[in-house]
Every structure is written in structure tokens, then in C-alpha cells.
């Protein structure tokens, strides 16, 4: 994996391994009728990664388990970060592979129970117009009657380039990173960097997020001005 792609992977895990950031994105982005049923305070990180070795330069992932409120059941949320400079039309195929791998891993540990529901949440900062493809967009379907045999599914997509970040009540670390991604190729990028620094100083006057600032500085050092 190149240093640029390692930097993408490292900053993603630095931010989303922090519970408050992962919970904040879920709280802002999950549909209300699902969010209201989740006991987010009991969210647990899983240790496993499901991205194949040859694709680690393009994807990073995190898996969490969240219990349902007043229930013994739980769901899993699979965070997949796509750090390509272009959108991948085969993304639904990759997601299907990871969902099956998560289920296969779960089945080895839990022989006689139903498999958990998995909610895929994809975070991307690919340039250009992103078309959110489903599996039915990738597979050649001869006609309507054949759709019943396709394992189509929905996923959530947070496109940092297209989203209006001001619409969301984001943690300062999340908003800082998303702003850097959103404006990475804009002429006013360095103004955005200064704005991010001001945001962090205002949120943390004592400069508490020192590690995060160092991580951001390292990320910018390895990625700014380089093409993927």
C-alpha cells in the first residue's frame, strides 16, 4: 500500500475508532425509524476487517454491533471508507462480498442462531458526480420477472463532496476531516485548512485534540498535491 493510501486508512481509523465520532455520524445519518430502536450507548467495536489484502489500498472498514432497545437482538453497522479519487460502479458487489464474509465469520462462532442484520454505511470523497449504484445496476437483468433472483439490498452513502456539511450537527473532528475531503481540489483549499484549525482551536481552547491535529498534519503531508 502506498504512503498516500496508508494515510487515508490511518486518518479514517483515527477518526472513526473514536466512539463519539462514529456515534455522531450514525446519529446524523441513520433513518429516524431505525435510529430510535438502537441503543447507541452500548455500541461495541468488532476487531475484524473484511477488506481483502489487494484492496486495502482503496478501502478501509470498521464493524460495530449495536443492541436494540428493550431487546436481546442487535444489528451490525459496517463502515466502509472508499479512498479512491473516482467512484466505483462495482461498489455494491464489494459490499455484498463483505456482508457475506461478516455473516460467514459470525456463523462460525454462533451455530444455531439467526444471522444479524447488517447496515452498510459507505463514506466517500470521490471526485465527480457519484451515482449511487445498487446491485441491480451492475447485473444484466433480462426483465422484471428475473429480479426476484437477485440479492439486491440498500446501503447508506455519505458523499463528502456532495453533502452540505452544515446541514448536520457534526463533531468537530468529523466536520474537520470532511471539510478537508470536500475542498481538497478547490482553489481555496488552504483557506479551508485555516478554517479547520480555527474550528479546532475554538472547540478546544486548551488544544486537547493534539493527537488529532498531528494526525491531520501527517495526513495532509502525505496526500496534498498527490494524485491517487
mmCIF file with all atom_site columns, C-alpha atoms in Angstrom:
data_model
loop_
_atom_site.group_PDB
_atom_site.id
_atom_site.type_symbol
_atom_site.label_atom_id
_atom_site.label_alt_id
_atom_site.label_comp_id
_atom_site.label_asym_id
_atom_site.label_entity_id
_atom_site.label_seq_id
_atom_site.pdbx_PDB_ins_code
_atom_site.Cartn_x
_atom_site.Cartn_y
_atom_site.Cartn_z
_atom_site.occupancy
_atom_site.B_iso_or_equiv
_atom_site.pdbx_formal_charge
_atom_site.auth_seq_id
_atom_site.auth_comp_id
_atom_site.auth_asym_id
_atom_site.auth_atom_id
_atom_site.pdbx_PDB_model_num
ATOM 1   C CA . UNK A 1 1   ? 0.000   0.000   0.000   1.00 0.00 ? 1   UNK A CA 1
ATOM 2   C CA . UNK A 1 2   ? 1.390   3.422   -0.955  1.00 0.00 ? 2   UNK A CA 1
ATOM 3   C CA . UNK A 1 3   ? 2.031   6.088   1.673   1.00 0.00 ? 3   UNK A CA 1
ATOM 4   C CA . UNK A 1 4   ? -0.908  8.103   0.320   1.00 0.00 ? 4   UNK A CA 1
ATOM 5   C CA . UNK A 1 5   ? -3.322  5.209   0.731   1.00 0.00 ? 5   UNK A CA 1
ATOM 6   C CA . UNK A 1 6   ? -1.854  4.355   4.126   1.00 0.00 ? 6   UNK A CA 1
ATOM 7   C CA . UNK A 1 7   ? -2.546  7.959   5.136   1.00 0.00 ? 7   UNK A CA 1
ATOM 8   C CA . UNK A 1 8   ? -6.199  7.653   4.035   1.00 0.00 ? 8   UNK A CA 1
ATOM 9   C CA . UNK A 1 9   ? -6.569  4.422   6.001   1.00 0.00 ? 9   UNK A CA 1
ATOM 10  C CA . UNK A 1 10  ? -4.892  5.840   9.102   1.00 0.00 ? 10  UNK A CA 1
ATOM 11  C CA . UNK A 1 11  ? -6.963  9.040   9.273   1.00 0.00 ? 11  UNK A CA 1
ATOM 12  C CA . UNK A 1 12  ? -10.219 7.122   8.736   1.00 0.00 ? 12  UNK A CA 1
ATOM 13  C CA . UNK A 1 13  ? -9.449  4.753   11.599  1.00 0.00 ? 13  UNK A CA 1
ATOM 14  C CA . UNK A 1 14  ? -8.117  7.577   13.773  1.00 0.00 ? 14  UNK A CA 1
ATOM 15  C CA . UNK A 1 15  ? -11.440 9.412   13.467  1.00 0.00 ? 15  UNK A CA 1
ATOM 16  C CA . UNK A 1 16  ? -13.949 6.560   13.429  1.00 0.00 ? 16  UNK A CA 1
ATOM 17  C CA . UNK A 1 17  ? -12.267 4.477   16.117  1.00 0.00 ? 17  UNK A CA 1
ATOM 18  C CA . UNK A 1 18  ? -13.269 7.324   18.445  1.00 0.00 ? 18  UNK A CA 1
ATOM 19  C CA . UNK A 1 19  ? -16.707 6.335   19.740  1.00 0.00 ? 19  UNK A CA 1
ATOM 20  C CA . UNK A 1 20  ? -18.098 9.855   19.789  1.00 0.00 ? 20  UNK A CA 1
ATOM 21  C CA . UNK A 1 21  ? -17.327 10.329  16.088  1.00 0.00 ? 21  UNK A CA 1
ATOM 22  C CA . UNK A 1 22  ? -18.825 7.018   14.967  1.00 0.00 ? 22  UNK A CA 1
ATOM 23  C CA . UNK A 1 23  ? -21.918 7.598   17.110  1.00 0.00 ? 23  UNK A CA 1
ATOM 24  C CA . UNK A 1 24  ? -22.195 11.163  15.836  1.00 0.00 ? 24  UNK A CA 1
ATOM 25  C CA . UNK A 1 25  ? -22.256 10.091  12.184  1.00 0.00 ? 25  UNK A CA 1
ATOM 26  C CA . UNK A 1 26  ? -24.801 7.372   12.943  1.00 0.00 ? 26  UNK A CA 1
ATOM 27  C CA . UNK A 1 27  ? -26.941 9.828   14.879  1.00 0.00 ? 27  UNK A CA 1
ATOM 28  C CA . UNK A 1 28  ? -26.893 12.263  11.977  1.00 0.00 ? 28  UNK A CA 1
ATOM 29  C CA . UNK A 1 29  ? -27.281 9.851   9.103   1.00 0.00 ? 29  UNK A CA 1
ATOM 30  C CA . UNK A 1 30  ? -29.272 6.758   10.079  1.00 0.00 ? 30  UNK A CA 1
ATOM 31  C CA . UNK A 1 31  ? -33.010 6.944   9.296   1.00 0.00 ? 31  UNK A CA 1
ATOM 32  C CA . UNK A 1 32  ? -35.010 8.028   12.349  1.00 0.00 ? 32  UNK A CA 1
ATOM 33  C CA . UNK A 1 33  ? -37.193 4.904   12.374  1.00 0.00 ? 33  UNK A CA 1
ATOM 34  C CA . UNK A 1 34  ? -34.033 2.784   12.730  1.00 0.00 ? 34  UNK A CA 1
ATOM 35  C CA . UNK A 1 35  ? -32.117 5.147   14.993  1.00 0.00 ? 35  UNK A CA 1
ATOM 36  C CA . UNK A 1 36  ? -34.968 5.202   17.507  1.00 0.00 ? 36  UNK A CA 1
ATOM 37  C CA . UNK A 1 37  ? -34.652 1.457   18.011  1.00 0.00 ? 37  UNK A CA 1
ATOM 38  C CA . UNK A 1 38  ? -30.888 1.364   18.597  1.00 0.00 ? 38  UNK A CA 1
ATOM 39  C CA . UNK A 1 39  ? -29.178 1.526   21.990  1.00 0.00 ? 39  UNK A CA 1
ATOM 40  C CA . UNK A 1 40  ? -26.222 3.532   20.706  1.00 0.00 ? 40  UNK A CA 1
ATOM 41  C CA . UNK A 1 41  ? -24.611 3.836   24.143  1.00 0.00 ? 41  UNK A CA 1
ATOM 42  C CA . UNK A 1 42  ? -23.990 0.086   24.072  1.00 0.00 ? 42  UNK A CA 1
ATOM 43  C CA . UNK A 1 43  ? -22.241 0.097   20.687  1.00 0.00 ? 43  UNK A CA 1
ATOM 44  C CA . UNK A 1 44  ? -19.303 -2.331  20.560  1.00 0.00 ? 44  UNK A CA 1
ATOM 45  C CA . UNK A 1 45  ? -16.435 -2.339  18.052  1.00 0.00 ? 45  UNK A CA 1
ATOM 46  C CA . UNK A 1 46  ? -15.532 -5.627  16.369  1.00 0.00 ? 46  UNK A CA 1
ATOM 47  C CA . UNK A 1 47  ? -11.851 -6.351  15.821  1.00 0.00 ? 47  UNK A CA 1
ATOM 48  C CA . UNK A 1 48  ? -12.124 -7.901  12.383  1.00 0.00 ? 48  UNK A CA 1
ATOM 49  C CA . UNK A 1 49  ? -11.529 -6.313  8.993   1.00 0.00 ? 49  UNK A CA 1
ATOM 50  C CA . UNK A 1 50  ? -13.078 -7.766  5.856   1.00 0.00 ? 50  UNK A CA 1
ATOM 51  C CA . UNK A 1 51  ? -11.319 -5.891  3.064   1.00 0.00 ? 51  UNK A CA 1
ATOM 52  C CA . UNK A 1 52  ? -9.138  -8.212  1.013   1.00 0.00 ? 52  UNK A CA 1
ATOM 53  C CA . UNK A 1 53  ? -5.409  -7.561  1.115   1.00 0.00 ? 53  UNK A CA 1
ATOM 54  C CA . UNK A 1 54  ? -5.278  -6.497  -2.534  1.00 0.00 ? 54  UNK A CA 1
ATOM 55  C CA . UNK A 1 55  ? -7.995  -3.880  -1.946  1.00 0.00 ? 55  UNK A CA 1
ATOM 56  C CA . UNK A 1 56  ? -6.666  -2.336  1.266   1.00 0.00 ? 56  UNK A CA 1
ATOM 57  C CA . UNK A 1 57  ? -5.174  0.467   -0.810  1.00 0.00 ? 57  UNK A CA 1
ATOM 58  C CA . UNK A 1 58  ? -8.673  1.509   -1.842  1.00 0.00 ? 58  UNK A CA 1
ATOM 59  C CA . UNK A 1 59  ? -10.943 0.660   1.094   1.00 0.00 ? 59  UNK A CA 1
ATOM 60  C CA . UNK A 1 60  ? -10.868 0.830   4.889   1.00 0.00 ? 60  UNK A CA 1
ATOM 61  C CA . UNK A 1 61  ? -13.510 -0.670  7.138   1.00 0.00 ? 61  UNK A CA 1
ATOM 62  C CA . UNK A 1 62  ? -14.855 -0.838  10.677  1.00 0.00 ? 62  UNK A CA 1
ATOM 63  C CA . UNK A 1 63  ? -17.601 -3.077  12.039  1.00 0.00 ? 63  UNK A CA 1
ATOM 64  C CA . UNK A 1 64  ? -19.718 -2.271  15.094  1.00 0.00 ? 64  UNK A CA 1
ATOM 65  C CA . UNK A 1 65  ? -22.513 -4.119  16.880  1.00 0.00 ? 65  UNK A CA 1
ATOM 66  C CA . UNK A 1 66  ? -25.423 -2.150  18.342  1.00 0.00 ? 66  UNK A CA 1
ATOM 67  C CA . UNK A 1 67  ? -28.121 -3.738  20.549  1.00 0.00 ? 67  UNK A CA 1
ATOM 68  C CA . UNK A 1 68  ? -31.766 -2.929  20.021  1.00 0.00 ? 68  UNK A CA 1
ATOM 69  C CA . UNK A 1 69  ? -33.555 -1.084  22.816  1.00 0.00 ? 69  UNK A CA 1
ATOM 70  C CA . UNK A 1 70  ? -35.539 -3.415  25.107  1.00 0.00 ? 70  UNK A CA 1
ATOM 71  C CA . UNK A 1 71  ? -34.490 -6.473  23.117  1.00 0.00 ? 71  UNK A CA 1
ATOM 72  C CA . UNK A 1 72  ? -31.886 -9.232  23.095  1.00 0.00 ? 72  UNK A CA 1
ATOM 73  C CA . UNK A 1 73  ? -31.372 -8.655  19.391  1.00 0.00 ? 73  UNK A CA 1
ATOM 74  C CA . UNK A 1 74  ? -28.726 -6.473  17.774  1.00 0.00 ? 74  UNK A CA 1
ATOM 75  C CA . UNK A 1 75  ? -27.698 -5.160  14.382  1.00 0.00 ? 75  UNK A CA 1
ATOM 76  C CA . UNK A 1 76  ? -24.292 -4.562  12.875  1.00 0.00 ? 76  UNK A CA 1
ATOM 77  C CA . UNK A 1 77  ? -23.234 -1.401  11.083  1.00 0.00 ? 77  UNK A CA 1
ATOM 78  C CA . UNK A 1 78  ? -20.422 -1.808  8.585   1.00 0.00 ? 78  UNK A CA 1
ATOM 79  C CA . UNK A 1 79  ? -18.461 1.395   7.907   1.00 0.00 ? 79  UNK A CA 1
ATOM 80  C CA . UNK A 1 80  ? -16.701 1.231   4.552   1.00 0.00 ? 80  UNK A CA 1
ATOM 81  C CA . UNK A 1 81  ? -14.483 4.150   3.532   1.00 0.00 ? 81  UNK A CA 1
ATOM 82  C CA . UNK A 1 82  ? -13.687 4.347   -0.167  1.00 0.00 ? 82  UNK A CA 1
ATOM 83  C CA . UNK A 1 83  ? -10.489 6.331   -0.649  1.00 0.00 ? 83  UNK A CA 1
ATOM 84  C CA . UNK A 1 84  ? -10.372 6.376   -4.421  1.00 0.00 ? 84  UNK A CA 1
ATOM 85  C CA . UNK A 1 85  ? -10.319 9.555   -6.469  1.00 0.00 ? 85  UNK A CA 1
ATOM 86  C CA . UNK A 1 86  ? -13.136 8.156   -8.622  1.00 0.00 ? 86  UNK A CA 1
ATOM 87  C CA . UNK A 1 87  ? -16.434 6.401   -7.935  1.00 0.00 ? 87  UNK A CA 1
ATOM 88  C CA . UNK A 1 88  ? -16.535 2.621   -8.294  1.00 0.00 ? 88  UNK A CA 1
ATOM 89  C CA . UNK A 1 89  ? -19.617 1.231   -10.088 1.00 0.00 ? 89  UNK A CA 1
ATOM 90  C CA . UNK A 1 90  ? -18.856 -2.208  -8.630  1.00 0.00 ? 90  UNK A CA 1
ATOM 91  C CA . UNK A 1 91  ? -19.191 -0.968  -5.048  1.00 0.00 ? 91  UNK A CA 1
ATOM 92  C CA . UNK A 1 92  ? -22.445 -2.959  -4.461  1.00 0.00 ? 92  UNK A CA 1
ATOM 93  C CA . UNK A 1 93  ? -20.573 -6.109  -5.455  1.00 0.00 ? 93  UNK A CA 1
ATOM 94  C CA . UNK A 1 94  ? -17.837 -5.338  -2.924  1.00 0.00 ? 94  UNK A CA 1
ATOM 95  C CA . UNK A 1 95  ? -20.432 -4.676  -0.233  1.00 0.00 ? 95  UNK A CA 1
ATOM 96  C CA . UNK A 1 96  ? -22.170 -7.971  -0.954  1.00 0.00 ? 96  UNK A CA 1
ATOM 97  C CA . UNK A 1 97  ? -18.853 -9.783  -0.573  1.00 0.00 ? 97  UNK A CA 1
ATOM 98  C CA . UNK A 1 98  ? -18.150 -8.107  2.782   1.00 0.00 ? 98  UNK A CA 1
ATOM 99  C CA . UNK A 1 99  ? -21.671 -8.764  4.079   1.00 0.00 ? 99  UNK A CA 1
ATOM 100 C CA . UNK A 1 100 ? -21.342 -12.463 3.258   1.00 0.00 ? 100 UNK A CA 1
ATOM 101 C CA . UNK A 1 101 ? -17.883 -12.594 4.862   1.00 0.00 ? 101 UNK A CA 1
ATOM 102 C CA . UNK A 1 102 ? -19.227 -10.977 8.046   1.00 0.00 ? 102 UNK A CA 1
ATOM 103 C CA . UNK A 1 103 ? -22.073 -13.493 8.161   1.00 0.00 ? 103 UNK A CA 1
ATOM 104 C CA . UNK A 1 104 ? -19.710 -16.397 7.487   1.00 0.00 ? 104 UNK A CA 1
ATOM 105 C CA . UNK A 1 105 ? -17.441 -15.268 10.310  1.00 0.00 ? 105 UNK A CA 1
ATOM 106 C CA . UNK A 1 106 ? -20.448 -14.877 12.614  1.00 0.00 ? 106 UNK A CA 1
ATOM 107 C CA . UNK A 1 107 ? -21.810 -18.311 11.729  1.00 0.00 ? 107 UNK A CA 1
ATOM 108 C CA . UNK A 1 108 ? -18.544 -19.986 12.752  1.00 0.00 ? 108 UNK A CA 1
ATOM 109 C CA . UNK A 1 109 ? -18.983 -18.549 16.243  1.00 0.00 ? 109 UNK A CA 1
ATOM 110 C CA . UNK A 1 110 ? -22.778 -18.870 16.523  1.00 0.00 ? 110 UNK A CA 1
ATOM 111 C CA . UNK A 1 111 ? -24.015 -22.132 15.039  1.00 0.00 ? 111 UNK A CA 1
ATOM 112 C CA . UNK A 1 112 ? -27.714 -22.179 15.813  1.00 0.00 ? 112 UNK A CA 1
ATOM 113 C CA . UNK A 1 113 ? -28.972 -18.595 15.789  1.00 0.00 ? 113 UNK A CA 1
ATOM 114 C CA . UNK A 1 114 ? -30.177 -16.299 13.049  1.00 0.00 ? 114 UNK A CA 1
ATOM 115 C CA . UNK A 1 115 ? -27.625 -14.072 11.356  1.00 0.00 ? 115 UNK A CA 1
ATOM 116 C CA . UNK A 1 116 ? -27.577 -10.394 12.387  1.00 0.00 ? 116 UNK A CA 1
ATOM 117 C CA . UNK A 1 117 ? -28.841 -7.685  10.094  1.00 0.00 ? 117 UNK A CA 1
ATOM 118 C CA . UNK A 1 118 ? -26.016 -5.616  8.584   1.00 0.00 ? 118 UNK A CA 1
ATOM 119 C CA . UNK A 1 119 ? -26.450 -1.939  7.669   1.00 0.00 ? 119 UNK A CA 1
ATOM 120 C CA . UNK A 1 120 ? -23.689 -0.858  5.247   1.00 0.00 ? 120 UNK A CA 1
ATOM 121 C CA . UNK A 1 121 ? -22.620 2.786   5.536   1.00 0.00 ? 121 UNK A CA 1
ATOM 122 C CA . UNK A 1 122 ? -20.205 3.953   2.853   1.00 0.00 ? 122 UNK A CA 1
ATOM 123 C CA . UNK A 1 123 ? -18.149 7.138   3.270   1.00 0.00 ? 123 UNK A CA 1
ATOM 124 C CA . UNK A 1 124 ? -16.540 8.518   0.127   1.00 0.00 ? 124 UNK A CA 1
ATOM 125 C CA . UNK A 1 125 ? -14.769 11.617  -1.147  1.00 0.00 ? 125 UNK A CA 1
ATOM 126 C CA . UNK A 1 126 ? -14.522 10.593  -4.793  1.00 0.00 ? 126 UNK A CA 1
ATOM 127 C CA . UNK A 1 127 ? -14.425 13.499  -7.222  1.00 0.00 ? 127 UNK A CA 1
ATOM 128 C CA . UNK A 1 128 ? -17.117 13.970  -9.847  1.00 0.00 ? 128 UNK A CA 1
ATOM 129 C CA . UNK A 1 129 ? -20.771 13.098  -9.903  1.00 0.00 ? 129 UNK A CA 1
ATOM 130 C CA . UNK A 1 130 ? -21.408 9.984   -7.820  1.00 0.00 ? 130 UNK A CA 1
ATOM 131 C CA . UNK A 1 131 ? -24.236 7.702   -8.891  1.00 0.00 ? 131 UNK A CA 1
ATOM 132 C CA . UNK A 1 132 ? -25.364 5.519   -6.023  1.00 0.00 ? 132 UNK A CA 1
ATOM 133 C CA . UNK A 1 133 ? -25.498 2.160   -7.768  1.00 0.00 ? 133 UNK A CA 1
ATOM 134 C CA . UNK A 1 134 ? -27.333 -0.884  -6.488  1.00 0.00 ? 134 UNK A CA 1
ATOM 135 C CA . UNK A 1 135 ? -26.611 -4.483  -7.390  1.00 0.00 ? 135 UNK A CA 1
ATOM 136 C CA . UNK A 1 136 ? -29.457 -4.332  -9.905  1.00 0.00 ? 136 UNK A CA 1
ATOM 137 C CA . UNK A 1 137 ? -27.462 -1.635  -11.730 1.00 0.00 ? 137 UNK A CA 1
ATOM 138 C CA . UNK A 1 138 ? -24.446 -3.924  -12.030 1.00 0.00 ? 138 UNK A CA 1
ATOM 139 C CA . UNK A 1 139 ? -26.178 -7.171  -13.045 1.00 0.00 ? 139 UNK A CA 1
ATOM 140 C CA . UNK A 1 140 ? -27.691 -7.637  -16.507 1.00 0.00 ? 140 UNK A CA 1
ATOM 141 C CA . UNK A 1 141 ? -31.341 -8.451  -15.747 1.00 0.00 ? 141 UNK A CA 1
ATOM 142 C CA . UNK A 1 142 ? -33.307 -9.723  -18.804 1.00 0.00 ? 142 UNK A CA 1
ATOM 143 C CA . UNK A 1 143 ? -36.625 -8.489  -17.455 1.00 0.00 ? 143 UNK A CA 1
ATOM 144 C CA . UNK A 1 144 ? -38.812 -7.782  -14.430 1.00 0.00 ? 144 UNK A CA 1
ATOM 145 C CA . UNK A 1 145 ? -39.580 -11.478 -13.625 1.00 0.00 ? 145 UNK A CA 1
ATOM 146 C CA . UNK A 1 146 ? -35.842 -12.161 -13.152 1.00 0.00 ? 146 UNK A CA 1
ATOM 147 C CA . UNK A 1 147 ? -35.383 -9.533  -10.396 1.00 0.00 ? 147 UNK A CA 1
ATOM 148 C CA . UNK A 1 148 ? -36.719 -11.965 -7.798  1.00 0.00 ? 148 UNK A CA 1
ATOM 149 C CA . UNK A 1 149 ? -33.481 -13.944 -8.114  1.00 0.00 ? 149 UNK A CA 1
ATOM 150 C CA . UNK A 1 150 ? -31.170 -11.000 -7.425  1.00 0.00 ? 150 UNK A CA 1
ATOM 151 C CA . UNK A 1 151 ? -29.874 -10.410 -3.864  1.00 0.00 ? 151 UNK A CA 1
ATOM 152 C CA . UNK A 1 152 ? -30.443 -6.663  -4.130  1.00 0.00 ? 152 UNK A CA 1
ATOM 153 C CA . UNK A 1 153 ? -30.062 -4.537  -0.986  1.00 0.00 ? 153 UNK A CA 1
ATOM 154 C CA . UNK A 1 154 ? -29.888 -0.949  0.170   1.00 0.00 ? 154 UNK A CA 1
ATOM 155 C CA . UNK A 1 155 ? -26.931 0.869   1.727   1.00 0.00 ? 155 UNK A CA 1
ATOM 156 C CA . UNK A 1 156 ? -26.264 4.334   3.116   1.00 0.00 ? 156 UNK A CA 1
ATOM 157 C CA . UNK A 1 157 ? -23.867 6.636   1.280   1.00 0.00 ? 157 UNK A CA 1
ATOM 158 C CA . UNK A 1 158 ? -22.224 9.701   2.821   1.00 0.00 ? 158 UNK A CA 1
ATOM 159 C CA . UNK A 1 159 ? -20.604 11.593  -0.052  1.00 0.00 ? 159 UNK A CA 1
ATOM 160 C CA . UNK A 1 160 ? -18.353 14.247  1.479   1.00 0.00 ? 160 UNK A CA 1
ATOM 161 C CA . UNK A 1 161 ? -18.095 16.094  -1.837  1.00 0.00 ? 161 UNK A CA 1
ATOM 162 C CA . UNK A 1 162 ? -21.837 16.389  -2.482  1.00 0.00 ? 162 UNK A CA 1
ATOM 163 C CA . UNK A 1 163 ? -23.214 16.674  1.055   1.00 0.00 ? 163 UNK A CA 1
ATOM 164 C CA . UNK A 1 164 ? -23.901 20.075  2.628   1.00 0.00 ? 164 UNK A CA 1
ATOM 165 C CA . UNK A 1 165 ? -21.926 19.598  5.840   1.00 0.00 ? 165 UNK A CA 1
ATOM 166 C CA . UNK A 1 166 ? -23.716 22.487  7.537   1.00 0.00 ? 166 UNK A CA 1
ATOM 167 C CA . UNK A 1 167 ? -26.960 20.502  7.485   1.00 0.00 ? 167 UNK A CA 1
ATOM 168 C CA . UNK A 1 168 ? -25.540 18.061  10.033  1.00 0.00 ? 168 UNK A CA 1
ATOM 169 C CA . UNK A 1 169 ? -24.634 18.541  13.679  1.00 0.00 ? 169 UNK A CA 1
ATOM 170 C CA . UNK A 1 170 ? -21.181 17.000  13.331  1.00 0.00 ? 170 UNK A CA 1
ATOM 171 C CA . UNK A 1 171 ? -18.454 16.568  15.919  1.00 0.00 ? 171 UNK A CA 1
ATOM 172 C CA . UNK A 1 172 ? -15.629 18.986  15.202  1.00 0.00 ? 172 UNK A CA 1
ATOM 173 C CA . UNK A 1 173 ? -13.192 16.187  14.283  1.00 0.00 ? 173 UNK A CA 1
ATOM 174 C CA . UNK A 1 174 ? -15.660 14.720  11.785  1.00 0.00 ? 174 UNK A CA 1
ATOM 175 C CA . UNK A 1 175 ? -16.506 18.071  10.251  1.00 0.00 ? 175 UNK A CA 1
ATOM 176 C CA . UNK A 1 176 ? -12.814 18.983  10.017  1.00 0.00 ? 176 UNK A CA 1
ATOM 177 C CA . UNK A 1 177 ? -11.946 15.811  8.120   1.00 0.00 ? 177 UNK A CA 1
ATOM 178 C CA . UNK A 1 178 ? -14.999 16.019  5.864   1.00 0.00 ? 178 UNK A CA 1
ATOM 179 C CA . UNK A 1 179 ? -14.184 19.649  5.023   1.00 0.00 ? 179 UNK A CA 1
ATOM 180 C CA . UNK A 1 180 ? -10.637 18.692  4.016   1.00 0.00 ? 180 UNK A CA 1
ATOM 181 C CA . UNK A 1 181 ? -12.019 15.969  1.762   1.00 0.00 ? 181 UNK A CA 1
ATOM 182 C CA . UNK A 1 182 ? -14.757 18.175  0.322   1.00 0.00 ? 182 UNK A CA 1
ATOM 183 C CA . UNK A 1 183 ? -12.441 21.023  -0.654  1.00 0.00 ? 183 UNK A CA 1
ATOM 184 C CA . UNK A 1 184 ? -9.257  19.050  -1.367  1.00 0.00 ? 184 UNK A CA 1
ATOM 185 C CA . UNK A 1 185 ? -9.183  20.037  -5.043  1.00 0.00 ? 185 UNK A CA 1
ATOM 186 C CA . UNK A 1 186 ? -10.662 23.518  -4.748  1.00 0.00 ? 186 UNK A CA 1
ATOM 187 C CA . UNK A 1 187 ? -8.594  26.696  -5.239  1.00 0.00 ? 187 UNK A CA 1
ATOM 188 C CA . UNK A 1 188 ? -9.464  27.856  -1.713  1.00 0.00 ? 188 UNK A CA 1
ATOM 189 C CA . UNK A 1 189 ? -8.193  24.677  -0.053  1.00 0.00 ? 189 UNK A CA 1
ATOM 190 C CA . UNK A 1 190 ? -5.632  26.413  2.165   1.00 0.00 ? 190 UNK A CA 1
ATOM 191 C CA . UNK A 1 191 ? -8.303  28.816  3.395   1.00 0.00 ? 191 UNK A CA 1
ATOM 192 C CA . UNK A 1 192 ? -10.279 25.721  4.417   1.00 0.00 ? 192 UNK A CA 1
ATOM 193 C CA . UNK A 1 193 ? -7.239  24.362  6.262   1.00 0.00 ? 193 UNK A CA 1
ATOM 194 C CA . UNK A 1 194 ? -7.037  27.603  8.231   1.00 0.00 ? 194 UNK A CA 1
ATOM 195 C CA . UNK A 1 195 ? -10.781 27.437  8.932   1.00 0.00 ? 195 UNK A CA 1
ATOM 196 C CA . UNK A 1 196 ? -10.403 23.866  10.210  1.00 0.00 ? 196 UNK A CA 1
ATOM 197 C CA . UNK A 1 197 ? -7.618  24.981  12.535  1.00 0.00 ? 197 UNK A CA 1
ATOM 198 C CA . UNK A 1 198 ? -9.777  27.840  13.848  1.00 0.00 ? 198 UNK A CA 1
ATOM 199 C CA . UNK A 1 199 ? -12.677 25.442  14.409  1.00 0.00 ? 199 UNK A CA 1
ATOM 200 C CA . UNK A 1 200 ? -10.491 23.111  16.434  1.00 0.00 ? 200 UNK A CA 1
ATOM 201 C CA . UNK A 1 201 ? -8.988  25.945  18.482  1.00 0.00 ? 201 UNK A CA 1
ATOM 202 C CA . UNK A 1 202 ? -12.458 27.316  19.221  1.00 0.00 ? 202 UNK A CA 1
ATOM 203 C CA . UNK A 1 203 ? -13.831 23.903  20.191  1.00 0.00 ? 203 UNK A CA 1
ATOM 204 C CA . UNK A 1 204 ? -10.754 23.012  22.237  1.00 0.00 ? 204 UNK A CA 1
ATOM 205 C CA . UNK A 1 205 ? -9.121  26.194  23.588  1.00 0.00 ? 205 UNK A CA 1
ATOM 206 C CA . UNK A 1 206 ? -6.670  24.105  25.589  1.00 0.00 ? 206 UNK A CA 1
ATOM 207 C CA . UNK A 1 207 ? -5.718  22.227  22.413  1.00 0.00 ? 207 UNK A CA 1
ATOM 208 C CA . UNK A 1 208 ? -6.952  18.916  23.778  1.00 0.00 ? 208 UNK A CA 1
ATOM 209 C CA . UNK A 1 209 ? -7.076  17.169  20.380  1.00 0.00 ? 209 UNK A CA 1
ATOM 210 C CA . UNK A 1 210 ? -3.296  17.349  19.996  1.00 0.00 ? 210 UNK A CA 1
ATOM 211 C CA . UNK A 1 211 ? -3.121  13.790  18.637  1.00 0.00 ? 211 UNK A CA 1
ATOM 212 C CA . UNK A 1 212 ? -5.845  14.577  16.121  1.00 0.00 ? 212 UNK A CA 1
ATOM 213 C CA . UNK A 1 213 ? -4.032  17.713  14.943  1.00 0.00 ? 213 UNK A CA 1
ATOM 214 C CA . UNK A 1 214 ? -0.852  15.699  14.470  1.00 0.00 ? 214 UNK A CA 1
ATOM 215 C CA . UNK A 1 215 ? -2.811  13.044  12.562  1.00 0.00 ? 215 UNK A CA 1
ATOM 216 C CA . UNK A 1 216 ? -4.341  15.716  10.311  1.00 0.00 ? 216 UNK A CA 1
ATOM 217 C CA . UNK A 1 217 ? -0.942  17.306  9.683   1.00 0.00 ? 217 UNK A CA 1
ATOM 218 C CA . UNK A 1 218 ? 0.552   13.933  8.734   1.00 0.00 ? 218 UNK A CA 1
ATOM 219 C CA . UNK A 1 219 ? -2.433  13.197  6.507   1.00 0.00 ? 219 UNK A CA 1
ATOM 220 C CA . UNK A 1 220 ? -2.054  16.492  4.649   1.00 0.00 ? 220 UNK A CA 1
ATOM 221 C CA . UNK A 1 221 ? 1.692   15.959  4.306   1.00 0.00 ? 221 UNK A CA 1
ATOM 222 C CA . UNK A 1 222 ? 1.243   12.613  2.543   1.00 0.00 ? 222 UNK A CA 1
ATOM 223 C CA . UNK A 1 223 ? -1.841  13.397  0.448   1.00 0.00 ? 223 UNK A CA 1
ATOM 224 C CA . UNK A 1 224 ? -1.834  17.056  -0.521  1.00 0.00 ? 224 UNK A CA 1
ATOM 225 C CA . UNK A 1 225 ? -0.902  17.639  -4.145  1.00 0.00 ? 225 UNK A CA 1
ATOM 226 C CA . UNK A 1 226 ? -0.658  13.921  -4.969  1.00 0.00 ? 226 UNK A CA 1
ATOM 227 C CA . UNK A 1 227 ? -2.826  12.005  -7.368  1.00 0.00 ? 227 UNK A CA 1
ATOM 228 C CA . UNK A 1 228 ? -4.279  8.607   -6.405  1.00 0.00 ? 228 UNK A CA 1
#
